[in-house]
PDB file of C-alpha atoms in Angstrom:
ATOM      1  CA  MET A   1     104.275 129.714  80.540  1.00  0.00           C
ATOM      2  CA  ALA A   2     101.103 131.013  78.843  1.00  0.00           C
ATOM      3  CA  ARG A   3     102.953 133.802  77.210  1.00  0.00           C
ATOM      4  CA  ARG A   4     105.357 130.965  76.027  1.00  0.00           C
ATOM      5  CA  LYS A   5     102.571 128.522  74.586  1.00  0.00           C
ATOM      6  CA  ASN A   6     101.163 132.062  72.756  1.00  0.00           C
ATOM      7  CA  MET A   7     104.210 132.889  71.128  1.00  0.00           C
ATOM      8  CA  LYS A   8     104.801 129.159  70.209  1.00  0.00           C
ATOM      9  CA  ARG A   9     101.572 129.222  68.437  1.00  0.00           C
ATOM     10  CA  ARG A  10     101.981 132.435  66.380  1.00  0.00           C
ATOM     11  CA  ARG A  11     105.433 130.961  65.168  1.00  0.00           C
ATOM     12  CA  VAL A  12     103.276 127.957  64.105  1.00  0.00           C
ATOM     13  CA  ILE A  13     100.350 129.763  62.224  1.00  0.00           C
ATOM     14  CA  LEU A  14     103.394 132.498  61.005  1.00  0.00           C
ATOM     15  CA  SER A  15     105.178 129.432  59.302  1.00  0.00           C
ATOM     16  CA  ASN A  16     101.983 127.752  57.971  1.00  0.00           C
ATOM     17  CA  THR A  17     101.123 130.811  56.470  1.00  0.00           C
ATOM     18  CA  PHE A  18     104.140 131.684  54.955  1.00  0.00           C
ATOM     19  CA  HIS A  19     104.569 128.309  53.660  1.00  0.00           C
ATOM     20  CA  LEU A  20     101.007 128.498  52.247  1.00  0.00           C
ATOM     21  CA  ILE A  21     101.262 132.052  50.111  1.00  0.00           C
ATOM     22  CA  ARG A  22     104.799 130.335  48.862  1.00  0.00           C
ATOM     23  CA  GLU A  23     102.738 127.348  47.425  1.00  0.00           C
ATOM     24  CA  ASN A  24      99.482 129.559  46.150  1.00  0.00           C
ATOM     25  CA  GLY A  25      99.691 133.549  46.677  1.00  0.00           C
ATOM     26  CA  MET A  26      98.403 136.024  49.116  1.00  0.00           C
ATOM     27  CA  ASP A  27      95.058 135.717  47.221  1.00  0.00           C
ATOM     28  CA  ASN A  28      94.494 132.262  47.051  1.00  0.00           C
ATOM     29  CA  VAL A  29      95.377 131.695  51.024  1.00  0.00           C
ATOM     30  CA  SER A  30      92.446 131.853  53.352  1.00  0.00           C
ATOM     31  CA  LEU A  31      92.415 132.400  57.204  1.00  0.00           C
ATOM     32  CA  GLN A  32      90.559 128.825  57.341  1.00  0.00           C
ATOM     33  CA  MET A  33      93.211 127.572  55.267  1.00  0.00           C
ATOM     34  CA  ILE A  34      95.851 128.780  57.784  1.00  0.00           C
ATOM     35  CA  ALA A  35      93.534 127.436  60.472  1.00  0.00           C
ATOM     36  CA  GLU A  36      93.378 123.971  59.153  1.00  0.00           C
ATOM     37  CA  LYS A  37      97.176 124.082  58.499  1.00  0.00           C
ATOM     38  CA  SER A  38      97.996 125.399  61.974  1.00  0.00           C
ATOM     39  CA  GLY A  39      95.524 122.677  63.583  1.00  0.00           C
ATOM     40  CA  ILE A  40      93.107 124.866  65.369  1.00  0.00           C
ATOM     41  CA  SER A  41      89.802 126.319  65.067  1.00  0.00           C
ATOM     42  CA  LYS A  42      89.607 129.483  62.587  1.00  0.00           C
ATOM     43  CA  SER A  43      88.231 131.634  65.425  1.00  0.00           C
ATOM     44  CA  LEU A  44      91.375 130.361  67.477  1.00  0.00           C
ATOM     45  CA  LEU A  45      93.332 131.495  64.772  1.00  0.00           C
ATOM     46  CA  GLN A  46      91.049 135.140  64.366  1.00  0.00           C
ATOM     47  CA  SER A  47      91.860 135.583  68.454  1.00  0.00           C
ATOM     48  CA  TYR A  48      95.850 136.139  67.262  1.00  0.00           C
ATOM     49  CA  TYR A  49      95.162 137.803  64.006  1.00  0.00           C
ATOM     50  CA  PRO A  50      92.076 139.324  63.677  1.00  0.00           C
ATOM     51  CA  HIS A  51      92.526 139.680  59.746  1.00  0.00           C
ATOM     52  CA  LYS A  52      94.549 138.346  56.979  1.00  0.00           C
ATOM     53  CA  ALA A  53      96.466 141.660  56.341  1.00  0.00           C
ATOM     54  CA  LYS A  54      97.656 142.082  60.164  1.00  0.00           C
ATOM     55  CA  LEU A  55      99.690 138.156  59.420  1.00  0.00           C
ATOM     56  CA  THR A  56     100.796 138.912  55.857  1.00  0.00           C
ATOM     57  CA  ASN A  57     102.388 142.169  57.157  1.00  0.00           C
ATOM     58  CA  ASP A  58     103.892 140.075  59.740  1.00  0.00           C
ATOM     59  CA  ILE A  59     105.190 137.671  57.117  1.00  0.00           C
ATOM     60  CA  ILE A  60     107.204 140.406  55.170  1.00  0.00           C
ATOM     61  CA  ARG A  61     108.336 142.273  58.383  1.00  0.00           C
ATOM     62  CA  ASN A  62     109.894 139.174  59.435  1.00  0.00           C
ATOM     63  CA  LEU A  63     111.244 138.307  55.855  1.00  0.00           C
ATOM     64  CA  CYS A  64     112.785 141.392  55.508  1.00  0.00           C
ATOM     65  CA  ASN A  65     114.497 141.387  59.198  1.00  0.00           C
ATOM     66  CA  THR A  66     116.068 138.369  58.048  1.00  0.00           C
ATOM     67  CA  LEU A  67     116.919 139.885  54.976  1.00  0.00           C
ATOM     68  CA  GLY A  68     118.640 142.641  56.862  1.00  0.00           C
ATOM     69  CA  GLN A  69     120.398 140.030  59.289  1.00  0.00           C
ATOM     70  CA  GLN A  70     121.947 138.099  56.270  1.00  0.00           C
ATOM     71  CA  VAL A  71     122.911 141.212  54.507  1.00  0.00           C
ATOM     72  CA  ASN A  72     124.857 141.764  57.739  1.00  0.00           C
ATOM     73  CA  ASN A  73     126.971 138.577  57.643  1.00  0.00           C
ATOM     74  CA  TYR A  74     128.253 139.401  54.149  1.00  0.00           C
ATOM     75  CA  ASP A  75     131.940 139.722  53.753  1.00  0.00           C
ATOM     76  CA  MET A  76     132.545 143.467  53.745  1.00  0.00           C
ATOM     77  CA  ALA A  77     128.979 144.314  54.523  1.00  0.00           C
ATOM     78  CA  ASN A  78     130.365 145.513  58.094  1.00  0.00           C
ATOM     79  CA  SER A  79     132.611 148.198  55.970  1.00  0.00           C
ATOM     80  CA  ASN A  80     131.507 151.616  56.412  1.00  0.00           C
ATOM     81  CA  ALA A  81     129.451 151.524  53.119  1.00  0.00           C
ATOM     82  CA  PRO A  82     126.267 152.238  53.583  1.00  0.00           C
ATOM     83  CA  TYR A  83     125.164 153.368  50.065  1.00  0.00           C
ATOM     84  CA  ALA A  84     126.724 150.214  49.235  1.00  0.00           C
ATOM     85  CA  ARG A  85     124.751 147.867  51.814  1.00  0.00           C
ATOM     86  CA  THR A  86     121.670 149.680  50.966  1.00  0.00           C
ATOM     87  CA  LYS A  87     122.386 148.573  47.079  1.00  0.00           C
ATOM     88  CA  VAL A  88     123.009 145.187  48.574  1.00  0.00           C
ATOM     89  CA  PHE A  89     120.189 144.835  50.771  1.00  0.00           C
ATOM     90  CA  ILE A  90     117.929 145.675  47.769  1.00  0.00           C
ATOM     91  CA  TYR A  91     119.730 143.305  45.276  1.00  0.00           C
ATOM     92  CA  THR A  92     119.058 140.767  47.837  1.00  0.00           C
ATOM     93  CA  ILE A  93     115.385 141.129  47.585  1.00  0.00           C
ATOM     94  CA  ALA A  94     115.267 140.990  44.241  1.00  0.00           C
ATOM     95  CA  ILE A  95     117.663 138.033  43.277  1.00  0.00           C
ATOM     96  CA  LEU A  96     115.391 135.701  45.802  1.00  0.00           C
ATOM     97  CA  GLY A  97     112.524 136.381  43.977  1.00  0.00           C
ATOM     98  CA  MET A  98     113.424 136.367  40.388  1.00  0.00           C
ATOM     99  CA  HIS A  99     115.229 132.940  41.515  1.00  0.00           C
ATOM    100  CA  ASP A 100     112.474 131.612  43.926  1.00  0.00           C
ATOM    101  CA  GLU A 101     108.681 131.170  42.330  1.00  0.00           C
ATOM    102  CA  GLY A 102     107.294 130.825  45.787  1.00  0.00           C
ATOM    103  CA  LEU A 103     109.548 133.964  46.913  1.00  0.00           C
ATOM    104  CA  ASP A 104     108.683 135.940  43.889  1.00  0.00           C
ATOM    105  CA  ARG A 105     104.924 135.494  44.844  1.00  0.00           C
ATOM    106  CA  ILE A 106     105.277 136.922  48.394  1.00  0.00           C
ATOM    107  CA  ILE A 107     107.964 139.921  47.014  1.00  0.00           C
ATOM    108  CA  SER A 108     105.758 140.472  43.867  1.00  0.00           C
ATOM    109  CA  GLU A 109     102.359 140.615  45.839  1.00  0.00           C
ATOM    110  CA  ALA A 110     103.480 142.812  48.149  1.00  0.00           C
ATOM    111  CA  PHE A 111     104.602 145.637  45.968  1.00  0.00           C
ATOM    112  CA  VAL A 112     101.024 145.086  44.707  1.00  0.00           C
ATOM    113  CA  SER A 113      99.301 146.212  47.979  1.00  0.00           C
ATOM    114  CA  ASN A 114      99.969 149.593  49.360  1.00  0.00           C
ATOM    115  CA  ALA A 115      99.857 148.506  53.141  1.00  0.00           C
ATOM    116  CA  THR A 116     102.456 146.133  52.619  1.00  0.00           C
ATOM    117  CA  LEU A 117     104.561 148.367  49.734  1.00  0.00           C
ATOM    118  CA  ASP A 118     104.762 150.776  53.031  1.00  0.00           C
ATOM    119  CA  ASN A 119     105.861 148.492  54.833  1.00  0.00           C
ATOM    120  CA  TRP A 120     108.847 147.687  52.543  1.00  0.00           C
ATOM    121  CA  GLY A 121     109.614 151.089  52.937  1.00  0.00           C
ATOM    122  CA  VAL A 122     108.817 151.657  56.898  1.00  0.00           C
ATOM    123  CA  MET A 123     111.192 148.010  57.159  1.00  0.00           C
ATOM    124  CA  LEU A 124     114.224 148.850  54.950  1.00  0.00           C
ATOM    125  CA  ASN A 125     114.324 152.802  56.819  1.00  0.00           C
ATOM    126  CA  ASP A 126     114.308 150.379  60.289  1.00  0.00           C
ATOM    127  CA  TRP A 127     116.962 148.582  59.301  1.00  0.00           C
ATOM    128  CA  ILE A 128     118.801 151.514  57.841  1.00  0.00           C
ATOM    129  CA  ASN A 129     118.497 152.922  61.791  1.00  0.00           C
ATOM    130  CA  VAL A 130     118.884 149.984  63.231  1.00  0.00           C
ATOM    131  CA  ASN A 131     121.914 149.495  61.472  1.00  0.00           C
ATOM    132  CA  HIS A 132     123.218 153.157  61.926  1.00  0.00           C
ATOM    133  CA  LEU A 133     123.987 153.296  58.270  1.00  0.00           C
ATOM    134  CA  PHE A 134     123.667 157.085  58.117  1.00  0.00           C
ATOM    135  CA  ASP A 135     125.097 158.130  61.422  1.00  0.00           C
ATOM    136  CA  ASP A 136     127.918 159.602  59.656  1.00  0.00           C
ATOM    137  CA  VAL A 137     126.617 160.445  56.561  1.00  0.00           C
ATOM    138  CA  ASP A 138     125.844 164.510  56.361  1.00  0.00           C
ATOM    139  CA  VAL A 139     122.095 163.479  55.063  1.00  0.00           C
ATOM    140  CA  GLU A 140     118.802 164.939  56.282  1.00  0.00           C
ATOM    141  CA  GLU A 141     116.548 162.308  58.092  1.00  0.00           C
ATOM    142  CA  ASP A 142     113.576 163.684  56.229  1.00  0.00           C
ATOM    143  CA  GLU A 143     114.949 163.467  52.911  1.00  0.00           C
ATOM    144  CA  LEU A 144     116.058 160.117  53.459  1.00  0.00           C
ATOM    145  CA  GLU A 145     112.915 158.787  54.418  1.00  0.00           C
ATOM    146  CA  THR A 146     111.236 160.214  51.714  1.00  0.00           C
ATOM    147  CA  GLY A 147     114.064 159.088  49.493  1.00  0.00           C
ATOM    148  CA  ILE A 148     113.685 155.725  50.635  1.00  0.00           C
ATOM    149  CA  ALA A 149     109.768 155.696  50.260  1.00  0.00           C
ATOM    150  CA  PHE A 150     110.114 156.728  46.689  1.00  0.00           C
ATOM    151  CA  ILE A 151     112.259 154.378  45.799  1.00  0.00           C
ATOM    152  CA  THR A 152     110.128 151.133  47.161  1.00  0.00           C
ATOM    153  CA  SER A 153     107.666 152.309  45.089  1.00  0.00           C
ATOM    154  CA  GLY A 154     110.076 152.442  41.900  1.00  0.00           C
ATOM    155  CA  ILE A 155     111.881 149.083  42.703  1.00  0.00           C
ATOM    156  CA  GLY A 156     108.127 147.646  43.112  1.00  0.00           C
ATOM    157  CA  ARG A 157     107.373 148.595  39.436  1.00  0.00           C
ATOM    158  CA  LEU A 158     110.829 147.281  38.244  1.00  0.00           C
ATOM    159  CA  TYR A 159     110.479 144.220  40.236  1.00  0.00           C
ATOM    160  CA  HIS A 160     106.902 144.054  38.336  1.00  0.00           C
ATOM    161  CA  ASP A 161     108.757 144.544  34.740  1.00  0.00           C
ATOM    162  CA  CYS A 162     112.239 143.195  35.039  1.00  0.00           C
ATOM    163  CA  LYS A 163     111.401 140.721  32.444  1.00  0.00           C
ATOM    164  CA  LYS A 164     109.894 143.375  30.009  1.00  0.00           C
ATOM    165  CA  TYR A 165     113.172 145.211  30.353  1.00  0.00           C
ATOM    166  CA  HIS A 166     115.569 142.954  30.691  1.00  0.00           C
ATOM    167  CA  LEU A 167     116.715 143.963  34.141  1.00  0.00           C
ATOM    168  CA  SER A 168     118.853 141.748  36.481  1.00  0.00           C
ATOM    169  CA  ALA A 169     118.613 141.909  39.994  1.00  0.00           C
ATOM    170  CA  GLU A 170     121.853 144.282  40.541  1.00  0.00           C
ATOM    171  CA  ALA A 171     120.561 146.454  37.855  1.00  0.00           C
ATOM    172  CA  LEU A 172     117.371 147.226  39.439  1.00  0.00           C
ATOM    173  CA  ALA A 173     119.759 147.629  42.820  1.00  0.00           C
ATOM    174  CA  ASP A 174     121.806 150.134  40.698  1.00  0.00           C
ATOM    175  CA  TYR A 175     118.878 152.040  39.556  1.00  0.00           C
ATOM    176  CA  ALA A 176     117.295 152.252  42.925  1.00  0.00           C
ATOM    177  CA  THR A 177     120.846 153.361  44.588  1.00  0.00           C
ATOM    178  CA  SER A 178     121.880 155.838  42.072  1.00  0.00           C
ATOM    179  CA  ALA A 179     118.173 157.832  42.415  1.00  0.00           C
ATOM    180  CA  LEU A 180     118.145 157.395  46.572  1.00  0.00           C
ATOM    181  CA  MET A 181     121.860 159.071  46.292  1.00  0.00           C
ATOM    182  CA  PHE A 182     121.284 161.558  43.372  1.00  0.00           C
ATOM    183  CA  SER A 183     117.895 162.682  43.827  1.00  0.00           C
ATOM    184  CA  PHE A 184     117.336 162.633  47.227  1.00  0.00           C
ATOM    185  CA  LEU A 185     120.639 162.478  49.152  1.00  0.00           C
ATOM    186  CA  HIS A 186     122.670 165.180  46.240  1.00  0.00           C
ATOM    187  CA  CYS A 187     125.744 162.922  45.920  1.00  0.00           C
ATOM    188  CA  SER A 188     128.024 163.375  43.280  1.00  0.00           C
ATOM    189  CA  SER A 189     128.746 161.150  40.577  1.00  0.00           C
ATOM    190  CA  ARG A 190     131.677 159.930  41.760  1.00  0.00           C
ATOM    191  CA  GLU A 191     130.110 159.125  45.121  1.00  0.00           C
ATOM    192  CA  ILE A 192     127.483 157.111  43.345  1.00  0.00           C
ATOM    193  CA  ASP A 193     129.585 155.303  41.204  1.00  0.00           C
ATOM    194  CA  GLN A 194     132.207 154.424  44.022  1.00  0.00           C
ATOM    195  CA  ALA A 195     129.052 153.427  46.322  1.00  0.00           C
ATOM    196  CA  LEU A 196     127.737 150.884  42.786  1.00  0.00           C
ATOM    197  CA  LYS A 197     131.226 149.219  42.811  1.00  0.00           C
ATOM    198  CA  GLU A 198     131.607 148.621  46.491  1.00  0.00           C
ATOM    199  CA  GLY A 199     127.893 147.188  46.326  1.00  0.00           C
ATOM    200  CA  HIS A 200     128.782 144.862  43.185  1.00  0.00           C
ATOM    201  CA  GLU A 201     132.219 143.697  45.154  1.00  0.00           C
ATOM    202  CA  ILE A 202     129.519 142.994  48.776  1.00  0.00           C
ATOM    203  CA  ILE A 203     127.299 140.941  46.595  1.00  0.00           C
ATOM    204  CA  GLU A 204     130.327 138.745  44.662  1.00  0.00           C
ATOM    205  CA  SER A 205     131.103 137.425  48.603  1.00  0.00           C
ATOM    206  CA  ALA A 206     127.851 136.684  49.215  1.00  0.00           C
ATOM    207  CA  ASP A 207     126.295 133.403  49.280  1.00  0.00           C
ATOM    208  CA  ILE A 208     122.569 133.618  48.414  1.00  0.00           C
ATOM    209  CA  GLU A 209     121.889 129.830  49.126  1.00  0.00           C
ATOM    210  CA  VAL A 210     122.796 130.672  53.215  1.00  0.00           C
ATOM    211  CA  VAL A 211     119.992 133.561  52.876  1.00  0.00           C
ATOM    212  CA  HIS A 212     117.584 131.134  51.236  1.00  0.00           C
ATOM    213  CA  ARG A 213     118.019 128.806  54.085  1.00  0.00           C
ATOM    214  CA  ALA A 214     117.596 131.388  56.764  1.00  0.00           C
ATOM    215  CA  ILE A 215     114.509 132.461  54.824  1.00  0.00           C
ATOM    216  CA  ASP A 216     113.224 128.935  55.070  1.00  0.00           C
ATOM    217  CA  THR A 217     113.402 128.710  58.789  1.00  0.00           C
ATOM    218  CA  MET A 218     113.262 132.176  59.962  1.00  0.00           C
ATOM    219  CA  PHE A 219     109.952 130.890  62.038  1.00  0.00           C
ATOM    220  CA  ASP A 220     111.704 127.650  63.741  1.00  0.00           C
ATOM    221  CA  GLU A 221     111.818 127.784  67.050  1.00  0.00           C
ATOM    222  CA  GLY A 222     114.965 129.300  68.836  1.00  0.00           C
ATOM    223  CA  LYS A 223     114.439 132.039  65.967  1.00  0.00           C
ATOM    224  CA  GLU A 224     113.738 135.975  66.921  1.00  0.00           C
ATOM    225  CA  ILE A 225     110.195 136.351  65.411  1.00  0.00           C
ATOM    226  CA  PHE A 226     108.341 140.065  65.376  1.00  0.00           C
ATOM    227  CA  SER A 227     104.300 139.430  65.909  1.00  0.00           C
TER     228      SER A 227
END
């Protein structure tokens, strides 16, 4: 019973933090604000989350997990097209941030912090491993991890400057996927072109509104959360 109550309170705290950050941005949300919105004292909040960094990391982790689940639900996403699915994952992050001011605050500011930026790379790599995307592809694990770390930093820079360079979400995803495939996984131009084409076909089948609803409700009762 105590464990259930503990998880229920964490769910409330995470949900309230998520909505406060969407409304105000990470730098403008304090532990006191989160505690007040959650109907608890700051000291009780800190017994769950001593520092805001842990809270924001868990927000990013749950957001990434939800995005991964939704990408797996896209039509054609379960086809044997690991590079294409990687493109689609990156595209989904970018398109949501570009079309939702609140999510843009979270995604954009997450790319600024080294801690959360590292988490994006770790979580993208975890998503790849959980879904066994490259199990049947001849790639070196170290090179894959290095490539993901590299493109995550690149995505962050391009995402921040997407308006300056007139980049669409798909163009950003194409740049990142091409860099990963060519520079780190030693794919041919033909393989890259094929992956980008397959990724486009998956994107065409996607319903981003469904993804949006999944994010809006990711801390609801009954949903799996990571904390």
